[in-house]
């Protein structure tokens, strides 16, 4: 029986639980949350939508980590989300402790699962989760690039007045203000965006404005919501990865993945293009950067190094 466990039943966890059933991705959806009653309440609420919605998955809510045994996929959204004025990096110490507890629970109860981490600061949290859980590098990724790319596509589509469905792009690097949207790899129905800039469909300065807006896309939403951070787009961007694993779809998508020398980076999780199939991360795609792209990517990597160093220290 296929089972997906959602650790963290807050805004993203609850949204994931709803989409997973509608997409028929598994038979059992487990919600786990430290806050007594939250996972149980959401599981009950979602179960009561089944008569009308018609999906077949069964929901279970608990605060006991033991229940995650035999999960095919585990999605980790547990921790604290940003409030206005905070950066993702401000969450590091508190969420580090959460990752430590969850990492050891995964190691004990479900060491063969494919794990997707969503908790911020993303690249450092997924690194911590890997170290504590002992998962193989193919079996754990962080969700960031699918969301950042989706935001970039939306903003471009608004400006170009072309459906985002036809816009392809890659946003790589760390999931923070230094993320790297790649213009060279941005196309609209196969037409390079750079050519559309030449043809004056959009100006270069507008594209740069959009890049900045993408970098601050999460912060813009936190400012509006005030007491929470974005959750609808983060949830569906996580499903994009989980679905590729569960259905062996072999999507080539950006994920924060463990590098051991690729891109000149070692022992770090950074957003890069990977192929996700039934074996998890089946292949890392190394792109040839031009000078500017390389500088931006390295700058982003440096900020991930700093955050990961803090986690390394906390682990000692
Ligand atoms: N174990 C299980 N659940 C926990 C733990 C823990 N140790 N610590 C906190 N939680 C739960 C909280 O009780 C809460 O219900 O994690 C849930 C987080 O939900 P929200 O606060 O609604 O946050 P959400 O918007 O879902 O974002 C979760 O994803 O995008 C990131 O920055 C975001 O780090 C944040 C995470």
mmCIF file of C-alpha atoms and ligand atoms in Angstrom:
data_model
loop_
_atom_site.group_PDB
_atom_site.id
_atom_site.type_symbol
_atom_site.label_atom_id
_atom_site.label_comp_id
_atom_site.label_asym_id
_atom_site.label_seq_id
_atom_site.Cartn_x
_atom_site.Cartn_y
_atom_site.Cartn_z
ATOM 1 C CA UNK A 1 0.000 0.000 0.000
ATOM 2 C CA UNK A 2 1.431 3.362 -1.007
ATOM 3 C CA UNK A 3 1.797 5.767 1.884
ATOM 4 C CA UNK A 4 2.890 9.390 2.011
ATOM 5 C CA UNK A 5 3.781 10.897 5.382
ATOM 6 C CA UNK A 6 3.587 14.621 5.920
ATOM 7 C CA UNK A 7 5.651 15.760 8.897
ATOM 8 C CA UNK A 8 4.241 19.144 9.803
ATOM 9 C CA UNK A 9 0.479 19.597 9.418
ATOM 10 C CA UNK A 10 0.501 23.384 9.209
ATOM 11 C CA UNK A 11 -0.373 25.462 6.161
ATOM 12 C CA UNK A 12 1.815 23.628 3.651
ATOM 13 C CA UNK A 13 1.234 20.187 5.224
ATOM 14 C CA UNK A 14 -2.545 20.619 5.156
ATOM 15 C CA UNK A 15 -2.535 21.862 1.561
ATOM 16 C CA UNK A 16 -0.325 18.939 0.514
ATOM 17 C CA UNK A 17 -2.717 16.499 2.180
ATOM 18 C CA UNK A 18 -5.597 17.847 0.148
ATOM 19 C CA UNK A 19 -3.779 17.829 -3.227
ATOM 20 C CA UNK A 20 -2.323 14.336 -2.713
ATOM 21 C CA UNK A 21 -5.792 12.806 -2.318
ATOM 22 C CA UNK A 22 -7.233 14.670 -5.286
ATOM 23 C CA UNK A 23 -4.329 13.520 -7.454
ATOM 24 C CA UNK A 24 -4.747 9.965 -6.204
ATOM 25 C CA UNK A 25 -1.028 9.613 -5.417
ATOM 26 C CA UNK A 26 -1.354 7.024 -2.637
ATOM 27 C CA UNK A 27 -3.720 5.026 -0.483
ATOM 28 C CA UNK A 28 -2.695 6.388 2.915
ATOM 29 C CA UNK A 29 -1.877 9.963 3.867
ATOM 30 C CA UNK A 30 -0.344 10.370 7.302
ATOM 31 C CA UNK A 31 -0.233 13.781 8.951
ATOM 32 C CA UNK A 32 2.179 14.203 11.872
ATOM 33 C CA UNK A 33 2.467 17.318 13.994
ATOM 34 C CA UNK A 34 3.921 18.077 17.383
ATOM 35 C CA UNK A 35 0.941 20.278 18.220
ATOM 36 C CA UNK A 36 -1.486 17.846 19.876
ATOM 37 C CA UNK A 37 -4.763 17.659 17.940
ATOM 38 C CA UNK A 38 -3.699 19.573 14.820
ATOM 39 C CA UNK A 39 -2.845 16.568 12.615
ATOM 40 C CA UNK A 40 -5.814 14.608 13.987
ATOM 41 C CA UNK A 41 -8.186 17.534 13.364
ATOM 42 C CA UNK A 42 -6.981 18.127 9.802
ATOM 43 C CA UNK A 43 -7.115 14.385 9.032
ATOM 44 C CA UNK A 44 -10.713 14.299 10.243
ATOM 45 C CA UNK A 45 -11.703 17.435 8.345
ATOM 46 C CA UNK A 46 -10.142 16.118 5.112
ATOM 47 C CA UNK A 47 -11.738 12.675 5.576
ATOM 48 C CA UNK A 48 -15.107 14.348 5.798
ATOM 49 C CA UNK A 49 -14.623 15.817 2.302
ATOM 50 C CA UNK A 50 -14.276 12.335 0.771
ATOM 51 C CA UNK A 51 -17.991 11.633 0.321
ATOM 52 C CA UNK A 52 -18.275 14.623 -1.981
ATOM 53 C CA UNK A 53 -14.788 14.697 -3.443
ATOM 54 C CA UNK A 54 -14.765 10.993 -4.301
ATOM 55 C CA UNK A 55 -11.079 10.232 -3.658
ATOM 56 C CA UNK A 56 -10.115 6.914 -2.071
ATOM 57 C CA UNK A 57 -7.117 7.770 0.138
ATOM 58 C CA UNK A 58 -7.380 7.285 3.886
ATOM 59 C CA UNK A 59 -6.175 10.029 6.240
ATOM 60 C CA UNK A 60 -4.523 9.424 9.602
ATOM 61 C CA UNK A 61 -3.440 12.178 11.989
ATOM 62 C CA UNK A 62 -1.039 11.690 14.888
ATOM 63 C CA UNK A 63 1.696 13.296 16.961
ATOM 64 C CA UNK A 64 3.617 10.038 17.180
ATOM 65 C CA UNK A 65 6.582 9.790 14.776
ATOM 66 C CA UNK A 66 6.463 5.991 14.922
ATOM 67 C CA UNK A 67 3.497 6.075 12.534
ATOM 68 C CA UNK A 68 5.743 7.061 9.592
ATOM 69 C CA UNK A 69 7.007 3.463 9.179
ATOM 70 C CA UNK A 70 6.929 2.063 5.621
ATOM 71 C CA UNK A 71 6.342 5.425 3.920
ATOM 72 C CA UNK A 72 7.263 5.640 0.222
ATOM 73 C CA UNK A 73 7.538 9.407 0.472
ATOM 74 C CA UNK A 74 8.011 11.698 3.476
ATOM 75 C CA UNK A 75 7.531 15.436 3.096
ATOM 76 C CA UNK A 76 8.951 17.581 5.877
ATOM 77 C CA UNK A 77 7.374 20.985 6.463
ATOM 78 C CA UNK A 78 7.686 20.980 10.255
ATOM 79 C CA UNK A 79 9.184 23.983 11.961
ATOM 80 C CA UNK A 80 8.615 27.667 12.180
ATOM 81 C CA UNK A 81 7.651 29.832 9.198
ATOM 82 C CA UNK A 82 8.702 33.448 8.595
ATOM 83 C CA UNK A 83 6.919 36.486 9.969
ATOM 84 C CA UNK A 84 7.170 39.961 8.384
ATOM 85 C CA UNK A 85 10.681 41.404 8.647
ATOM 86 C CA UNK A 86 12.329 37.974 8.986
ATOM 87 C CA UNK A 87 14.547 36.315 6.415
ATOM 88 C CA UNK A 88 14.535 32.556 5.896
ATOM 89 C CA UNK A 89 17.956 32.490 7.565
ATOM 90 C CA UNK A 90 16.532 33.846 10.839
ATOM 91 C CA UNK A 91 14.817 30.485 11.342
ATOM 92 C CA UNK A 92 18.015 28.453 11.434
ATOM 93 C CA UNK A 93 18.485 27.592 15.099
ATOM 94 C CA UNK A 94 14.926 26.664 15.921
ATOM 95 C CA UNK A 95 14.369 24.687 12.734
ATOM 96 C CA UNK A 96 17.750 22.936 13.108
ATOM 97 C CA UNK A 97 16.465 21.302 16.311
ATOM 98 C CA UNK A 98 13.276 20.244 14.541
ATOM 99 C CA UNK A 99 15.306 18.662 11.683
ATOM 100 C CA UNK A 100 17.438 16.790 14.231
ATOM 101 C CA UNK A 101 14.383 15.171 15.833
ATOM 102 C CA UNK A 102 12.770 14.370 12.494
ATOM 103 C CA UNK A 103 16.033 13.066 10.984
ATOM 104 C CA UNK A 104 16.421 10.530 13.777
ATOM 105 C CA UNK A 105 12.768 9.496 13.503
ATOM 106 C CA UNK A 106 13.244 8.841 9.757
ATOM 107 C CA UNK A 107 16.405 6.846 10.468
ATOM 108 C CA UNK A 108 14.580 4.666 13.014
ATOM 109 C CA UNK A 109 11.158 4.224 11.455
ATOM 110 C CA UNK A 110 11.358 4.771 7.682
ATOM 111 C CA UNK A 111 14.957 4.696 6.403
ATOM 112 C CA UNK A 112 13.989 3.687 2.854
ATOM 113 C CA UNK A 113 11.643 6.572 2.100
ATOM 114 C CA UNK A 114 12.209 9.268 -0.496
ATOM 115 C CA UNK A 115 12.313 12.486 1.526
ATOM 116 C CA UNK A 116 11.493 15.995 0.361
ATOM 117 C CA UNK A 117 12.373 18.812 2.734
ATOM 118 C CA UNK A 118 10.506 22.121 2.536
ATOM 119 C CA UNK A 119 11.453 23.702 5.863
ATOM 120 C CA UNK A 120 13.566 26.862 5.685
ATOM 121 C CA UNK A 121 16.344 27.887 5.467
ATOM 122 C CA UNK A 122 15.977 25.156 2.903
ATOM 123 C CA UNK A 123 19.453 24.148 1.777
ATOM 124 C CA UNK A 124 20.864 24.039 5.323
ATOM 125 C CA UNK A 125 17.815 22.191 6.684
ATOM 126 C CA UNK A 126 17.917 19.465 4.035
ATOM 127 C CA UNK A 127 21.664 19.081 4.706
ATOM 128 C CA UNK A 128 20.942 18.588 8.435
ATOM 129 C CA UNK A 129 18.157 16.134 7.701
ATOM 130 C CA UNK A 130 20.468 14.051 5.486
ATOM 131 C CA UNK A 131 23.274 13.977 8.041
ATOM 132 C CA UNK A 132 21.021 12.933 10.921
ATOM 133 C CA UNK A 133 18.869 10.451 8.981
ATOM 134 C CA UNK A 134 21.771 8.814 7.142
ATOM 135 C CA UNK A 135 19.665 8.691 3.951
ATOM 136 C CA UNK A 136 21.432 7.985 0.654
ATOM 137 C CA UNK A 137 22.026 11.141 -1.374
ATOM 138 C CA UNK A 138 19.633 9.978 -4.118
ATOM 139 C CA UNK A 139 16.806 9.675 -1.612
ATOM 140 C CA UNK A 140 16.624 13.195 -0.233
ATOM 141 C CA UNK A 141 16.072 16.576 -1.875
ATOM 142 C CA UNK A 142 14.962 20.047 -0.916
ATOM 143 C CA UNK A 143 12.103 21.824 -2.657
ATOM 144 C CA UNK A 144 12.976 25.324 -3.838
ATOM 145 C CA UNK A 145 13.791 25.556 -7.544
ATOM 146 C CA UNK A 146 10.377 24.299 -8.705
ATOM 147 C CA UNK A 147 8.737 27.054 -6.631
ATOM 148 C CA UNK A 148 11.184 29.799 -7.579
ATOM 149 C CA UNK A 149 10.888 28.817 -11.256
ATOM 150 C CA UNK A 150 7.094 28.811 -11.033
ATOM 151 C CA UNK A 151 7.143 32.315 -9.535
ATOM 152 C CA UNK A 152 9.523 33.516 -12.276
ATOM 153 C CA UNK A 153 7.261 31.984 -14.945
ATOM 154 C CA UNK A 154 4.194 33.668 -13.467
ATOM 155 C CA UNK A 155 5.797 37.137 -13.409
ATOM 156 C CA UNK A 156 7.133 36.687 -16.965
ATOM 157 C CA UNK A 157 3.746 35.520 -18.177
ATOM 158 C CA UNK A 158 2.042 38.586 -16.685
ATOM 159 C CA UNK A 159 4.458 40.861 -18.495
ATOM 160 C CA UNK A 160 4.637 38.984 -21.804
ATOM 161 C CA UNK A 161 0.902 38.240 -21.817
ATOM 162 C CA UNK A 162 1.706 34.640 -22.742
ATOM 163 C CA UNK A 163 0.500 31.640 -20.747
ATOM 164 C CA UNK A 164 3.062 30.511 -18.160
ATOM 165 C CA UNK A 165 2.431 26.934 -19.332
ATOM 166 C CA UNK A 166 4.615 27.704 -22.359
ATOM 167 C CA UNK A 167 7.407 29.350 -20.395
ATOM 168 C CA UNK A 168 10.307 27.103 -19.379
ATOM 169 C CA UNK A 169 13.062 28.202 -17.036
ATOM 170 C CA UNK A 170 15.546 27.143 -14.372
ATOM 171 C CA UNK A 171 16.103 28.982 -11.108
ATOM 172 C CA UNK A 172 19.130 27.462 -9.414
ATOM 173 C CA UNK A 173 21.441 28.071 -6.448
ATOM 174 C CA UNK A 174 20.385 28.554 -2.839
ATOM 175 C CA UNK A 175 16.776 29.230 -1.860
ATOM 176 C CA UNK A 176 17.301 32.800 -0.718
ATOM 177 C CA UNK A 177 17.962 36.286 -1.949
ATOM 178 C CA UNK A 178 20.923 34.985 -3.954
ATOM 179 C CA UNK A 179 18.955 32.471 -6.071
ATOM 180 C CA UNK A 180 19.995 32.377 -9.732
ATOM 181 C CA UNK A 181 17.332 32.641 -12.463
ATOM 182 C CA UNK A 182 19.032 31.625 -15.718
ATOM 183 C CA UNK A 183 18.051 33.747 -18.709
ATOM 184 C CA UNK A 184 20.008 31.585 -21.150
ATOM 185 C CA UNK A 185 17.802 28.624 -20.210
ATOM 186 C CA UNK A 186 14.526 30.555 -20.269
ATOM 187 C CA UNK A 187 12.376 29.896 -23.327
ATOM 188 C CA UNK A 188 8.834 30.513 -24.493
ATOM 189 C CA UNK A 189 7.634 27.577 -26.575
ATOM 190 C CA UNK A 190 11.268 26.920 -27.420
ATOM 191 C CA UNK A 191 12.042 30.553 -28.343
ATOM 192 C CA UNK A 192 14.877 31.894 -26.163
ATOM 193 C CA UNK A 193 13.764 34.768 -23.917
ATOM 194 C CA UNK A 194 16.928 36.580 -25.001
ATOM 195 C CA UNK A 195 15.559 36.591 -28.561
ATOM 196 C CA UNK A 196 12.235 37.990 -27.315
ATOM 197 C CA UNK A 197 14.191 40.744 -25.562
ATOM 198 C CA UNK A 198 15.920 41.531 -28.876
ATOM 199 C CA UNK A 199 12.529 41.593 -30.605
ATOM 200 C CA UNK A 200 11.304 44.011 -27.895
ATOM 201 C CA UNK A 201 8.563 41.772 -26.491
ATOM 202 C CA UNK A 202 10.017 42.688 -23.132
ATOM 203 C CA UNK A 203 12.875 44.976 -22.095
ATOM 204 C CA UNK A 204 16.038 43.786 -20.380
ATOM 205 C CA UNK A 205 15.377 46.126 -17.456
ATOM 206 C CA UNK A 206 11.873 44.677 -16.998
ATOM 207 C CA UNK A 207 13.361 41.166 -16.933
ATOM 208 C CA UNK A 208 15.821 42.296 -14.248
ATOM 209 C CA UNK A 209 12.957 43.770 -12.235
ATOM 210 C CA UNK A 210 11.194 40.418 -12.519
ATOM 211 C CA UNK A 211 14.319 38.589 -11.362
ATOM 212 C CA UNK A 212 14.408 40.783 -8.238
ATOM 213 C CA UNK A 213 10.699 40.232 -7.646
ATOM 214 C CA UNK A 214 11.216 36.465 -7.955
ATOM 215 C CA UNK A 215 14.047 36.634 -5.405
ATOM 216 C CA UNK A 216 11.700 38.432 -3.009
ATOM 217 C CA UNK A 217 8.598 36.467 -4.072
ATOM 218 C CA UNK A 218 8.245 34.694 -0.726
ATOM 219 C CA UNK A 219 8.873 37.875 1.266
ATOM 220 C CA UNK A 220 6.226 39.771 -0.717
ATOM 221 C CA UNK A 221 3.635 37.193 0.358
ATOM 222 C CA UNK A 222 4.783 37.162 4.009
ATOM 223 C CA UNK A 223 4.288 40.934 4.056
ATOM 224 C CA UNK A 224 0.701 40.540 2.869
ATOM 225 C CA UNK A 225 -0.252 37.536 4.996
ATOM 226 C CA UNK A 226 1.515 38.919 8.107
ATOM 227 C CA UNK A 227 1.089 35.859 10.309
ATOM 228 C CA UNK A 228 2.265 33.128 7.924
ATOM 229 C CA UNK A 229 4.232 32.512 4.747
ATOM 230 C CA UNK A 230 3.227 31.235 1.294
ATOM 231 C CA UNK A 231 1.705 27.761 1.124
ATOM 232 C CA UNK A 232 -0.349 27.060 -2.027
ATOM 233 C CA UNK A 233 2.503 27.425 -4.542
ATOM 234 C CA UNK A 234 5.033 25.757 -2.195
ATOM 235 C CA UNK A 235 2.683 22.770 -1.814
ATOM 236 C CA UNK A 236 2.112 22.196 -5.542
ATOM 237 C CA UNK A 237 5.835 22.732 -6.235
ATOM 238 C CA UNK A 238 6.534 19.900 -3.789
ATOM 239 C CA UNK A 239 3.955 17.655 -5.469
ATOM 240 C CA UNK A 240 5.833 18.206 -8.757
ATOM 241 C CA UNK A 241 8.792 16.350 -7.223
ATOM 242 C CA UNK A 242 6.833 13.674 -5.316
ATOM 243 C CA UNK A 243 4.782 12.774 -8.392
ATOM 244 C CA UNK A 244 7.874 12.326 -10.558
ATOM 245 C CA UNK A 245 9.251 9.856 -7.982
ATOM 246 C CA UNK A 246 6.002 7.946 -7.393
ATOM 247 C CA UNK A 247 5.118 7.649 -11.094
ATOM 248 C CA UNK A 248 8.716 7.334 -12.340
ATOM 249 C CA UNK A 249 8.087 10.319 -14.609
ATOM 250 C CA UNK A 250 11.783 11.281 -15.005
ATOM 251 C CA UNK A 251 11.108 15.004 -14.851
ATOM 252 C CA UNK A 252 14.164 17.212 -15.315
ATOM 253 C CA UNK A 253 13.558 19.834 -12.628
ATOM 254 C CA UNK A 254 15.563 22.006 -10.248
ATOM 255 C CA UNK A 255 15.898 20.547 -6.734
ATOM 256 C CA UNK A 256 18.239 21.240 -3.881
ATOM 257 C CA UNK A 257 20.447 18.150 -4.161
ATOM 258 C CA UNK A 258 23.529 16.781 -2.459
ATOM 259 C CA UNK A 259 26.696 17.601 -4.371
ATOM 260 C CA UNK A 260 29.957 15.702 -4.143
ATOM 261 C CA UNK A 261 32.126 17.639 -6.549
ATOM 262 C CA UNK A 262 29.574 18.506 -9.254
ATOM 263 C CA UNK A 263 29.576 22.245 -10.012
ATOM 264 C CA UNK A 264 32.816 22.361 -7.976
ATOM 265 C CA UNK A 265 30.787 21.984 -4.765
ATOM 266 C CA UNK A 266 31.255 19.339 -2.062
ATOM 267 C CA UNK A 267 29.157 18.196 0.904
ATOM 268 C CA UNK A 268 26.436 20.773 0.300
ATOM 269 C CA UNK A 269 22.830 20.904 -0.895
ATOM 270 C CA UNK A 270 22.319 23.468 -3.659
ATOM 271 C CA UNK A 271 19.605 23.929 -6.290
ATOM 272 C CA UNK A 272 20.649 22.293 -9.561
ATOM 273 C CA UNK A 273 18.807 20.493 -12.398
ATOM 274 C CA UNK A 274 18.208 16.806 -11.650
ATOM 275 C CA UNK A 275 16.190 13.940 -13.093
ATOM 276 C CA UNK A 276 13.710 12.489 -10.589
ATOM 277 C CA UNK A 277 12.442 8.960 -11.151
ATOM 278 C CA UNK A 278 11.635 5.842 -9.148
ATOM 279 C CA UNK A 279 15.178 5.744 -7.747
ATOM 280 C CA UNK A 280 15.035 9.323 -6.487
ATOM 281 C CA UNK A 281 17.696 11.633 -7.916
ATOM 282 C CA UNK A 282 18.692 9.535 -10.929
ATOM 283 C CA UNK A 283 21.002 12.029 -12.565
ATOM 284 C CA UNK A 284 22.499 15.445 -11.926
ATOM 285 C CA UNK A 285 22.737 17.690 -14.972
ATOM 286 C CA UNK A 286 25.820 19.898 -14.992
ATOM 287 C CA UNK A 287 25.216 23.057 -17.003
ATOM 288 C CA UNK A 288 27.921 25.070 -18.681
ATOM 289 C CA UNK A 289 27.701 28.543 -17.137
ATOM 290 C CA UNK A 290 28.990 31.700 -18.733
ATOM 291 C CA UNK A 291 31.084 34.043 -16.601
ATOM 292 C CA UNK A 292 28.183 36.020 -15.084
ATOM 293 C CA UNK A 293 26.106 32.929 -14.356
ATOM 294 C CA UNK A 294 29.103 31.287 -12.722
ATOM 295 C CA UNK A 295 29.750 34.352 -10.544
ATOM 296 C CA UNK A 296 26.102 34.483 -9.471
ATOM 297 C CA UNK A 297 25.982 30.756 -8.781
ATOM 298 C CA UNK A 298 29.197 30.867 -6.737
ATOM 299 C CA UNK A 299 27.891 33.858 -4.789
ATOM 300 C CA UNK A 300 24.739 31.893 -3.992
ATOM 301 C CA UNK A 301 26.769 28.810 -3.014
ATOM 302 C CA UNK A 302 28.816 30.940 -0.601
ATOM 303 C CA UNK A 303 25.676 31.972 1.254
ATOM 304 C CA UNK A 304 24.604 28.304 1.508
ATOM 305 C CA UNK A 305 28.101 27.418 2.808
ATOM 306 C CA UNK A 306 27.739 29.990 5.604
ATOM 307 C CA UNK A 307 24.356 28.662 6.722
ATOM 308 C CA UNK A 308 25.419 25.032 6.469
ATOM 309 C CA UNK A 309 28.521 25.813 8.552
ATOM 310 C CA UNK A 310 26.212 26.931 11.366
ATOM 311 C CA UNK A 311 24.391 23.598 11.207
ATOM 312 C CA UNK A 312 27.712 21.695 11.145
ATOM 313 C CA UNK A 313 28.702 23.502 14.351
ATOM 314 C CA UNK A 314 25.365 22.803 15.984
ATOM 315 C CA UNK A 315 25.723 19.101 15.093
ATOM 316 C CA UNK A 316 29.158 18.781 16.773
HETATM 317 N N1 LIG B 1 7.621 17.950 14.779
HETATM 318 C C1 LIG B 1 6.465 17.985 14.067
HETATM 319 N N2 LIG B 1 5.848 19.133 13.725
HETATM 320 C C2 LIG B 1 6.391 20.272 14.161
HETATM 321 C C3 LIG B 1 7.590 20.312 14.910
HETATM 322 C C4 LIG B 1 8.204 19.067 15.225
HETATM 323 N N3 LIG B 1 9.329 19.011 15.925
HETATM 324 N N4 LIG B 1 7.879 21.611 15.168
HETATM 325 C C5 LIG B 1 6.919 22.361 14.593
HETATM 326 N N5 LIG B 1 6.018 21.563 13.979
HETATM 327 C C6 LIG B 1 4.809 21.927 13.243
HETATM 328 C C7 LIG B 1 4.042 23.101 13.837
HETATM 329 O O1 LIG B 1 3.242 22.687 14.932
HETATM 330 C C8 LIG B 1 3.219 23.571 12.638
HETATM 331 O O2 LIG B 1 1.933 23.008 12.631
HETATM 332 O O3 LIG B 1 5.155 22.375 11.945
HETATM 333 C C9 LIG B 1 4.020 23.076 11.415
HETATM 334 C C10 LIG B 1 4.483 24.194 10.511
HETATM 335 O O4 LIG B 1 3.357 24.745 9.922
HETATM 336 P P1 LIG B 1 3.184 26.315 9.645
HETATM 337 O O5 LIG B 1 3.646 27.075 10.839
HETATM 338 O O6 LIG B 1 1.810 26.525 9.141
HETATM 339 O O7 LIG B 1 4.265 26.595 8.505
HETATM 340 P P2 LIG B 1 4.136 26.339 6.925
HETATM 341 O O8 LIG B 1 3.605 27.545 6.283
HETATM 342 O O9 LIG B 1 3.460 25.040 6.678
HETATM 343 O O10 LIG B 1 5.677 26.273 6.542
HETATM 344 C C11 LIG B 1 6.507 25.233 7.022
HETATM 345 O O11 LIG B 1 8.063 25.426 5.206
HETATM 346 O O12 LIG B 1 8.304 27.007 3.506
HETATM 347 C C12 LIG B 1 8.755 26.586 4.767
HETATM 348 O O13 LIG B 1 9.471 28.640 5.783
HETATM 349 C C13 LIG B 1 8.502 27.629 5.821
HETATM 350 O O14 LIG B 1 9.913 26.597 7.453
HETATM 351 C C14 LIG B 1 8.563 26.798 7.066
HETATM 352 C C15 LIG B 1 7.961 25.452 6.622
#
